[in-house]
Short mmCIF file of C-alpha atoms and ligand atoms in Angstrom, two decimals:
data_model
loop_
_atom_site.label_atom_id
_atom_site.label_comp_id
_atom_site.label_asym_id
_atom_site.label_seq_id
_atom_site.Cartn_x
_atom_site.Cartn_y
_atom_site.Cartn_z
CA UNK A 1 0.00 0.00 0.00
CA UNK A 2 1.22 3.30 -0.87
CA UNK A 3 2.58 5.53 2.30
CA UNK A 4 1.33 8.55 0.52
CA UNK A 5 -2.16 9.82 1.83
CA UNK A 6 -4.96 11.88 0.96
CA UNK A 7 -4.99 13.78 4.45
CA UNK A 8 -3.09 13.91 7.14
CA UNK A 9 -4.32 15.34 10.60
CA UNK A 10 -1.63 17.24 12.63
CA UNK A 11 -3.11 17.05 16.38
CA UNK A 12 -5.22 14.64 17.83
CA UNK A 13 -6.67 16.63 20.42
CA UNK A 14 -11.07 16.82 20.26
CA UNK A 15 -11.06 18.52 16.92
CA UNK A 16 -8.50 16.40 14.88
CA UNK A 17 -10.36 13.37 16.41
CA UNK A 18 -13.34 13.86 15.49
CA UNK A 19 -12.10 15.26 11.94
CA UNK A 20 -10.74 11.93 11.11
CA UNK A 21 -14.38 10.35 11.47
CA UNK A 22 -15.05 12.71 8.84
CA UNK A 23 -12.46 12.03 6.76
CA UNK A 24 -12.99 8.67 6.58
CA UNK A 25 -16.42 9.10 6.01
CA UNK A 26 -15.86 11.04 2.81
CA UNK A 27 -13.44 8.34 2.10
CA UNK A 28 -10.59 9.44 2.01
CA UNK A 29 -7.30 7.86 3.23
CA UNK A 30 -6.50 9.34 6.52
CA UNK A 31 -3.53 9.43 9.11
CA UNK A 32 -3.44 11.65 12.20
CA UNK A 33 -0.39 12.34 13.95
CA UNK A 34 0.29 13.43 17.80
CA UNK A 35 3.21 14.49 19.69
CA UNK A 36 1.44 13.31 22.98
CA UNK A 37 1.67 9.60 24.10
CA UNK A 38 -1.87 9.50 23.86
CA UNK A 39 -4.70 11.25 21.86
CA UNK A 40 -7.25 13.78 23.48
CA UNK A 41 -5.15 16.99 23.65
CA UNK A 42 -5.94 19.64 26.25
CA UNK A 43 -8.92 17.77 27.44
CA UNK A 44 -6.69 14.40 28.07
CA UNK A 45 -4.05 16.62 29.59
CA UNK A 46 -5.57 19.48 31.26
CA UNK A 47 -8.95 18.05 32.33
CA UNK A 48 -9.48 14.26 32.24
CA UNK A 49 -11.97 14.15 35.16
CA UNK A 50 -13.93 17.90 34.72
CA UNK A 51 -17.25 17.67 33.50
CA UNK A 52 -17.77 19.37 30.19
CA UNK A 53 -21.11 21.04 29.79
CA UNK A 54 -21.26 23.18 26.93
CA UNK A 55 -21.66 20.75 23.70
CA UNK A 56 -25.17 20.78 22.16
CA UNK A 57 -26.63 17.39 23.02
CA UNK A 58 -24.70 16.27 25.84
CA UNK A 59 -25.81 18.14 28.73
CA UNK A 60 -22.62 16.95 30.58
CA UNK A 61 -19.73 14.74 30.28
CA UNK A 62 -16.47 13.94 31.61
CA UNK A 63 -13.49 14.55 29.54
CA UNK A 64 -12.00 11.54 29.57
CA UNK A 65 -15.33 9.57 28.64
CA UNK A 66 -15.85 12.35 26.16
CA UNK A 67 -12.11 11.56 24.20
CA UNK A 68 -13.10 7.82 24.67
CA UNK A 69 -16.07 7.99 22.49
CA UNK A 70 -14.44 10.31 19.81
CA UNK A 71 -11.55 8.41 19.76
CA UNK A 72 -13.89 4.91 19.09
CA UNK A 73 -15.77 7.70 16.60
CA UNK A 74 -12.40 8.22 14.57
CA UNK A 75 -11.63 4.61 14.27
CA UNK A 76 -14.78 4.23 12.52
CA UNK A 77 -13.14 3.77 9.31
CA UNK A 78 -9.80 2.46 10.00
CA UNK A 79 -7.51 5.73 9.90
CA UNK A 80 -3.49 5.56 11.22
CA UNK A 81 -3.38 6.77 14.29
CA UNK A 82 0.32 7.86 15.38
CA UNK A 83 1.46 9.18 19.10
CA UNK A 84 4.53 10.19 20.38
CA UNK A 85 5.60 12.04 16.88
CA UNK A 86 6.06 16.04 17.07
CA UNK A 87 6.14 17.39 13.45
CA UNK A 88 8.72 19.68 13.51
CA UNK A 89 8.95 20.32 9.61
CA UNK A 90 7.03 20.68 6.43
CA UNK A 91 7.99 20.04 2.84
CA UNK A 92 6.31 20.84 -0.39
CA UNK A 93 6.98 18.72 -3.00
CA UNK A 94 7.67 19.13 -6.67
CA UNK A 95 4.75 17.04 -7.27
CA UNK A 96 2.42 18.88 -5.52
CA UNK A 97 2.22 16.64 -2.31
CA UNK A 98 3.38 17.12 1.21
CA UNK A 99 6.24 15.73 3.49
CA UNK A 100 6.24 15.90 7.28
CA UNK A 101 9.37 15.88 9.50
CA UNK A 102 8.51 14.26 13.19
CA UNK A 103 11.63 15.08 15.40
CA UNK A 104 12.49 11.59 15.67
CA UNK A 105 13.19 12.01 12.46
CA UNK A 106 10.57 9.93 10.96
CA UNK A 107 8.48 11.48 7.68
CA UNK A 108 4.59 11.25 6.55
CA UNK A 109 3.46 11.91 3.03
CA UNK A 110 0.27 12.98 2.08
CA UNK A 111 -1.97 15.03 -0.44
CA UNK A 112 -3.24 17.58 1.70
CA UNK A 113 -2.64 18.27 5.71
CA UNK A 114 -5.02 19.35 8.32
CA UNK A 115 -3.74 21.34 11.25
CA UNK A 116 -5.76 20.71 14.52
CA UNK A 117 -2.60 21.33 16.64
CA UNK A 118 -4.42 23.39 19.46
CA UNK A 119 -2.17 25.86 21.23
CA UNK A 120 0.55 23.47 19.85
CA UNK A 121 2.77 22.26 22.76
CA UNK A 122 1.80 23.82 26.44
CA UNK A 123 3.20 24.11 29.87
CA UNK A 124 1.40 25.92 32.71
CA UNK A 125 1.98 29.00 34.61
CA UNK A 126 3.68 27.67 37.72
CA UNK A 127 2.49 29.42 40.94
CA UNK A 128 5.00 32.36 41.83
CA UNK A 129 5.34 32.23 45.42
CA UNK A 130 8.43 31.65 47.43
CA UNK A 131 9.53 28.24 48.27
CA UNK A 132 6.38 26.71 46.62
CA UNK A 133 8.71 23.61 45.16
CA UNK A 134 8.85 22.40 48.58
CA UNK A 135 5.33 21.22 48.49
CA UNK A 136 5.31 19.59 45.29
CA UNK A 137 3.07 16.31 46.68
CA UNK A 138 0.70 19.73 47.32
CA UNK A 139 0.61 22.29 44.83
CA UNK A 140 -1.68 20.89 41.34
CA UNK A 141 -1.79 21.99 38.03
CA UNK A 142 -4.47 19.50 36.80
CA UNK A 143 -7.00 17.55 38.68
CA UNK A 144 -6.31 13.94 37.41
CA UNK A 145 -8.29 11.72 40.46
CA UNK A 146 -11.17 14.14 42.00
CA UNK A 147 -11.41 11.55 44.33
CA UNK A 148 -7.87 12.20 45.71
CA UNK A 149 -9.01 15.74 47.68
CA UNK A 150 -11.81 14.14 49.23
CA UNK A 151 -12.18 15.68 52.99
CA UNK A 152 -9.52 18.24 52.16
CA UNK A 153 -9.56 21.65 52.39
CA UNK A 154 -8.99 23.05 48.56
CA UNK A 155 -7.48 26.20 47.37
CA UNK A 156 -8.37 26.97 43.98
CA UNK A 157 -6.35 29.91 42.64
CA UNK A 158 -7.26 31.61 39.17
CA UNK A 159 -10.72 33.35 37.58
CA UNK A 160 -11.06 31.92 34.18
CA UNK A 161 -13.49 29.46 33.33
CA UNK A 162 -11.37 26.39 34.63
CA UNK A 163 -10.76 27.33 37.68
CA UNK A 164 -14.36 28.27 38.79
CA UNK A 165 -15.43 24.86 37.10
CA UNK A 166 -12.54 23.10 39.63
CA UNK A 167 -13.62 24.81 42.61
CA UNK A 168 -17.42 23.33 41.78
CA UNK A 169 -16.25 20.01 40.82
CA UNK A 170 -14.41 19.95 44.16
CA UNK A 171 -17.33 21.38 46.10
CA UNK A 172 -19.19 17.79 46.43
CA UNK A 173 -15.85 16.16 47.51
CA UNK A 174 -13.62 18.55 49.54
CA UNK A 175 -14.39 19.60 53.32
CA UNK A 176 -13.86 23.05 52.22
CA UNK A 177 -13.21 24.64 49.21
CA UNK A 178 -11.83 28.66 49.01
CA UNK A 179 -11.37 30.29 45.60
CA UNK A 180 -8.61 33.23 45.19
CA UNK A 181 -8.76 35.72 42.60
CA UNK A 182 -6.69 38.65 42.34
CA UNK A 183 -9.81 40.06 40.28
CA UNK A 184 -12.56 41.74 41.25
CA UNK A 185 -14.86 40.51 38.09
CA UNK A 186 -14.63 36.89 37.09
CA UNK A 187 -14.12 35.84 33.25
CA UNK A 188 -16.09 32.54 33.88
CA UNK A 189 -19.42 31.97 32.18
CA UNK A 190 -21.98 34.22 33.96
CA UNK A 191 -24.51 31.46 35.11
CA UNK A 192 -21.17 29.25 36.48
CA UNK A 193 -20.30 32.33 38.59
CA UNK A 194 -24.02 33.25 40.11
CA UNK A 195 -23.95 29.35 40.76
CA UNK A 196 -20.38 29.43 42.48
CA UNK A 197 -21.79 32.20 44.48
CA UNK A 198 -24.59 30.56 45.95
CA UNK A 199 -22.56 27.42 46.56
CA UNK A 200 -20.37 26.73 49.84
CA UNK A 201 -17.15 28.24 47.84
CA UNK A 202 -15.62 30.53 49.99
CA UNK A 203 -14.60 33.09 47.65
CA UNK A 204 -11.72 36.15 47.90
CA UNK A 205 -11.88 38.19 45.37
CA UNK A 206 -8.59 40.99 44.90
CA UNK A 207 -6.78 38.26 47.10
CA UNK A 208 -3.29 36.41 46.02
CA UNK A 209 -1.41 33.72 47.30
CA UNK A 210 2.15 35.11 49.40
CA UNK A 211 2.77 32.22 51.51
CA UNK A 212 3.17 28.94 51.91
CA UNK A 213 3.35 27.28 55.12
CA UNK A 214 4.36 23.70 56.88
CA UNK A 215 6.79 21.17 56.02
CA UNK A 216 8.04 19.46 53.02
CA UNK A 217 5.46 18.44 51.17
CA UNK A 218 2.92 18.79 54.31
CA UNK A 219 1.47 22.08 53.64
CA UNK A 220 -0.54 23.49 56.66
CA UNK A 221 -2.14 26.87 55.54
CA UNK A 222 -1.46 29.47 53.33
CA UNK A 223 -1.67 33.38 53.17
CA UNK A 224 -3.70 35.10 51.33
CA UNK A 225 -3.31 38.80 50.41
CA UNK A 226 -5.75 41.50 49.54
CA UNK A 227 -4.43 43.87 47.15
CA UNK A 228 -7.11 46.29 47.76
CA UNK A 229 -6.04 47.15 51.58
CA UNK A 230 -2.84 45.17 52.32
CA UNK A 231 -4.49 43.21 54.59
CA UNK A 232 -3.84 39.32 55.07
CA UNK A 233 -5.74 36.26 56.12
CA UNK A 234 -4.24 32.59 56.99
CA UNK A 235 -6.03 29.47 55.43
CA UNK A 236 -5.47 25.93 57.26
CA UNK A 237 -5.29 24.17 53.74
CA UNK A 238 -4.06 20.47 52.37
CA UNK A 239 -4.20 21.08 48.83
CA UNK A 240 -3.96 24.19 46.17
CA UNK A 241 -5.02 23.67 42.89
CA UNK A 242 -3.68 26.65 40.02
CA UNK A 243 -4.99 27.55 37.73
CA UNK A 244 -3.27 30.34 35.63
CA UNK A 245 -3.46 29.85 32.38
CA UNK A 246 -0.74 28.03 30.11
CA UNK A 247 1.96 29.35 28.50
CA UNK A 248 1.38 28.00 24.09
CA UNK A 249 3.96 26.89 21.46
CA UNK A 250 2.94 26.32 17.90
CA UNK A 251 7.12 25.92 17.52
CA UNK A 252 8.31 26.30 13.81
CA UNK A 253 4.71 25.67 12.57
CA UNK A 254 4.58 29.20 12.85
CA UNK A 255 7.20 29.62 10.07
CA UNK A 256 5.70 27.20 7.57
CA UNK A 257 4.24 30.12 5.29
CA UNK A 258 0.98 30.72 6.88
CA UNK A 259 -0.54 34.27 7.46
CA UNK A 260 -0.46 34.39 11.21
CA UNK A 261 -3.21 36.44 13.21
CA UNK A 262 -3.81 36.46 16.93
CA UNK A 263 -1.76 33.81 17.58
CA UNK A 264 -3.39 31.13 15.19
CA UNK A 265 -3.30 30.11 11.72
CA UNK A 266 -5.37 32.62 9.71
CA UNK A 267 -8.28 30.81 7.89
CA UNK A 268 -11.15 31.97 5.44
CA UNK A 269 -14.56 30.56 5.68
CA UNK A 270 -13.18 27.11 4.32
CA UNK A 271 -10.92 27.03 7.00
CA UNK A 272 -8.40 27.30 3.85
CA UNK A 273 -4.57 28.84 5.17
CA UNK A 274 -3.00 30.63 2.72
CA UNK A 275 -1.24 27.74 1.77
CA UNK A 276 -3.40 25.60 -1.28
CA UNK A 277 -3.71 22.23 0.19
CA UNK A 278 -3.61 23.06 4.05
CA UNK A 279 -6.36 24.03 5.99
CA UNK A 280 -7.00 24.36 9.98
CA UNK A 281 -9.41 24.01 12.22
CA UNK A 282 -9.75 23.73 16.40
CA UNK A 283 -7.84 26.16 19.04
CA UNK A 284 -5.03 26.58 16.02
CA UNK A 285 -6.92 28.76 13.62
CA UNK A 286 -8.30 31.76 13.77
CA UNK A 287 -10.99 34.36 12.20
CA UNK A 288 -13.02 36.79 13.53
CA UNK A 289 -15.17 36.23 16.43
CA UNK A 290 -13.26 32.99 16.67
CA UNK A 291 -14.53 30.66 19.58
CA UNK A 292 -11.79 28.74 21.14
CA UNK A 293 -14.18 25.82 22.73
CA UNK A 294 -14.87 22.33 21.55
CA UNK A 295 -18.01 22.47 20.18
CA UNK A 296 -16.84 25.57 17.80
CA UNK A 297 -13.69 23.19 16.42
CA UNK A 298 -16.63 20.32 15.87
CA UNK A 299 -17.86 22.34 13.55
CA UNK A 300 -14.70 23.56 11.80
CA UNK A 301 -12.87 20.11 11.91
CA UNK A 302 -15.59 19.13 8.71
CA UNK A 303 -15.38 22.18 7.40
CA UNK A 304 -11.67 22.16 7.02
CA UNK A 305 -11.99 17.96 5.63
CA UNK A 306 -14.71 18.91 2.97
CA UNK A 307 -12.60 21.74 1.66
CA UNK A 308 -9.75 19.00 1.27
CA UNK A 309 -11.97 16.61 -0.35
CA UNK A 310 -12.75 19.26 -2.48
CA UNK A 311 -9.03 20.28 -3.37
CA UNK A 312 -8.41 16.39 -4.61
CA UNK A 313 -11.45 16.83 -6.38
CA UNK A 314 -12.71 19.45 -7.33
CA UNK A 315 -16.04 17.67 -9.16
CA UNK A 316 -17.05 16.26 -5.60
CA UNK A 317 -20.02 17.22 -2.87
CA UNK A 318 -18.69 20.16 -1.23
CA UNK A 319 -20.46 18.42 1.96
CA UNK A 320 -20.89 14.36 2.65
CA UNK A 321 -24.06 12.98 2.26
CA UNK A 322 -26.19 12.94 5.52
CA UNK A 323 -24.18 10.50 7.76
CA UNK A 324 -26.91 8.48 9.08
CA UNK A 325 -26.91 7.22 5.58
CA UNK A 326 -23.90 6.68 4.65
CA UNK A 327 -23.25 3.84 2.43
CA UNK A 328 -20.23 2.93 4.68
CA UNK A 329 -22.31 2.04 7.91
CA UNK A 330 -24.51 -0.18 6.13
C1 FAD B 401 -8.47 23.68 31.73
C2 FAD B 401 -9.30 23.79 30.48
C3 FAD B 401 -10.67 23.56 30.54
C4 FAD B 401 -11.46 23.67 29.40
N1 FAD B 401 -12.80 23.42 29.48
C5 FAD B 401 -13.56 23.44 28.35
C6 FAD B 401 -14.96 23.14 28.39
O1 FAD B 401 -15.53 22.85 29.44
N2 FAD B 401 -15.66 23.18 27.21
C7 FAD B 401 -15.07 23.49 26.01
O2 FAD B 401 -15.75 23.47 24.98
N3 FAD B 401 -13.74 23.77 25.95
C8 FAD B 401 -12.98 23.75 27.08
N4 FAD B 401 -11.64 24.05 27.00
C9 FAD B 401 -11.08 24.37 25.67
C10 FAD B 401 -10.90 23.06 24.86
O3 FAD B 401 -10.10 22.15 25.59
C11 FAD B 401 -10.26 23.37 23.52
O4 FAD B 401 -11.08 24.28 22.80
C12 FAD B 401 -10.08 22.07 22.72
O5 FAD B 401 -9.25 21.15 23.38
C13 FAD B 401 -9.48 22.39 21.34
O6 FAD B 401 -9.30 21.18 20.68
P1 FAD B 401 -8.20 21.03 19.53
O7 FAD B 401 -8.31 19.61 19.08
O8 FAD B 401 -8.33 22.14 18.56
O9 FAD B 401 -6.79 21.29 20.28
P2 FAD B 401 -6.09 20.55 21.50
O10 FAD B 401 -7.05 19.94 22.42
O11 FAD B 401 -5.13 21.56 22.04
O12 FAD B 401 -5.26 19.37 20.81
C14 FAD B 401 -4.21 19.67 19.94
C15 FAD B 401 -3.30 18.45 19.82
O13 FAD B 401 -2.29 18.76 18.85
C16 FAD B 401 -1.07 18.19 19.26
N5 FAD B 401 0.03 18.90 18.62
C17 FAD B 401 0.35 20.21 18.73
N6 FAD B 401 1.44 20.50 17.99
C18 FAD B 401 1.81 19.34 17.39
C19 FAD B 401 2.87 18.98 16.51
N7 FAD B 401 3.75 19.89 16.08
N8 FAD B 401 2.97 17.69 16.12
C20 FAD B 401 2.08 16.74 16.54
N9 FAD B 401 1.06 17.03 17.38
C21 FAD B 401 0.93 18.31 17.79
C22 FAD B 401 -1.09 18.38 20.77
O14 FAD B 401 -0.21 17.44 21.39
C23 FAD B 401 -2.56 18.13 21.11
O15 FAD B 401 -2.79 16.79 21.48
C24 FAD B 401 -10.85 23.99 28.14
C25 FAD B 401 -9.47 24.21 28.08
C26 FAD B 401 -8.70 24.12 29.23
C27 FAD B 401 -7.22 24.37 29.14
#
């Protein structure tokens, strides 16, 4: 069989997942390609055990059982699946095709590519307080095992989205769960904050995180500041969970010709790059009014595969035929 391929999917995070369904449902000869051991991209590495609540049709999920079934969903028709491979490179070919570089040196061919690389590669902001790499066993980035900070007392710090929906995933579990925010006006989802506010979260708004206290890796309390009018309050705590955002790097894919906007791969209403033959969908692209969720990429992901199907020929449905009847899941 010939290692050349109609698409290939760069990212198997949510979006590149559930774009290889797609693919294969417009038949088309399909390989994705991760740099992460495993598929399911932010949600598999961020948020495993959240529940996700804002996809039409599924009032609520986990994200683990949600990258289960779209990973089951992609196999549908057979695609390659590779992990552990960061493209690092991209070729053009005299012929018209494509040639990907992984770092470990390893290279894909294909027709067309798909980027659904997210943010790219991520690492979180770390807390900044002094000596806070002595509790290590303490201090979270991610909440892997809910279960784990049951009958603890919980400091969630940050006032995006994530961490409001950690300090009410917690609330159930924890003995106590406190909420700092150096903010006055949370960025969460409106109806997420009323609810947070007329839940047992103790909140502190315009407070920060200066202290740490106890022994290694046996964290007793910690100190929270208010930057409104210097004053300070000690919290008996087992546990802090941060939440400050991630620091993003798309790496050289940055310098592979595309017209670059906002941090993400400019893209028309085809989800075309400026590049014939490569289009983008998910977290990586963007366009005005551009929402960086799941349910936004679900759409794009098809988008972005019909426009390729459309590139290798040009004669074909600009959309598949209504999946339910698909020939291929008779
Ligand atoms: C803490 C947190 C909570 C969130 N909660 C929600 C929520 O409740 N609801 C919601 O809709 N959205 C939520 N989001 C946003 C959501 O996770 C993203 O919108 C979604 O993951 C985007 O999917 P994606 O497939 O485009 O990208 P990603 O999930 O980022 O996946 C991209 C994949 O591409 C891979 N990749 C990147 N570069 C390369 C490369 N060079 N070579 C090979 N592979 C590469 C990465 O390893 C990754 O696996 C949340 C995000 C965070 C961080």
């Amino acid at each position: 069989m010939s290692n050349l391929y109609d698409v290939t999917i760069i990212g198997a995070g949510p979006v590149g997942l559930f774009t290889t369904f797609y693919s294969g449902l417009r038949s088309l000869k399909t390989k994705i390609i991760d740099a992460e051991p495993a598929v399911g991209g932010k949600i598999r590495y961020f948020y495993p055990e959240k529940i996700i609540r804002d996809i039409g049709g599924i009032p609520e999920i986990e994200g683990q059982e949600l990258v289960k079934n779209l990973h089951a969903q992609a196999n549908t028709f057979q695609p390659i699946i590779v992990c552990d491979e960061r493209i690092i490179a991209l070729h053009k070919q005299t012929d018209g095709t494509f040639e990907l570089v992984a770092e470990n040196g390893n290279k894909h061919r294909s027709k067309t590519i798909i980027i659904a690389a997210g943010s790219g590669t991520y690492e979180v902001n770390r807390l900044e307080v002094s000596g806070s790499e002595a509790y290590t066993n303490n201090l979270f980035y991610d909440i892997k095992d809910l279960a784990s900070f049951r009958n603890k007392t919980v400091i969630v710090s940050g006032g995006g989205n994530a961490a409001i929906d950690w300090a009410q995933s917690l609330e159930p579990i924890a003995k106590e769960v406190h909420l700092v925010y150096r903010g006055e006006n949370f960025k969460g989802h409106e109806e997420r904050v009323k609810e947070m506010h007329a839940s047992s979260i103790f909140v502190h708004v315009n407070h920060e995180i200066t202290a740490l206290q106890g022994g290694t890796n046996n964290l007793q309390s910690c100190i929270i500041h208010c930057n409104k009018n210097g004053s300070t309050t000690k919290i008996a705590t087992d546990a802090i969970v941060v939440n400050h955002g991630i620091k993003v790097d798309l790496g050289s894919m940055l310098d592979w010709g595309f017209d670059i906007s906002d941090y993400g791969i400019l893209v028309n209403q085809k989800m075309e790059t400026s590049v014939p033959g490569i289009y983008a969908c998910g977290d990586v692209c963007t366009y005005p009014r551009k929402m960086r969720i799941i349910a936004a990429g679900l759409h794009e992901g098809p988008i972005a595969l019909n426009s390729a199907k459309n590139y290798l020929d040009p004669e074909a449905d600009h959309v598949a035929m209504i999946s339910t009847h698909h020939e291929n899941f008779n």
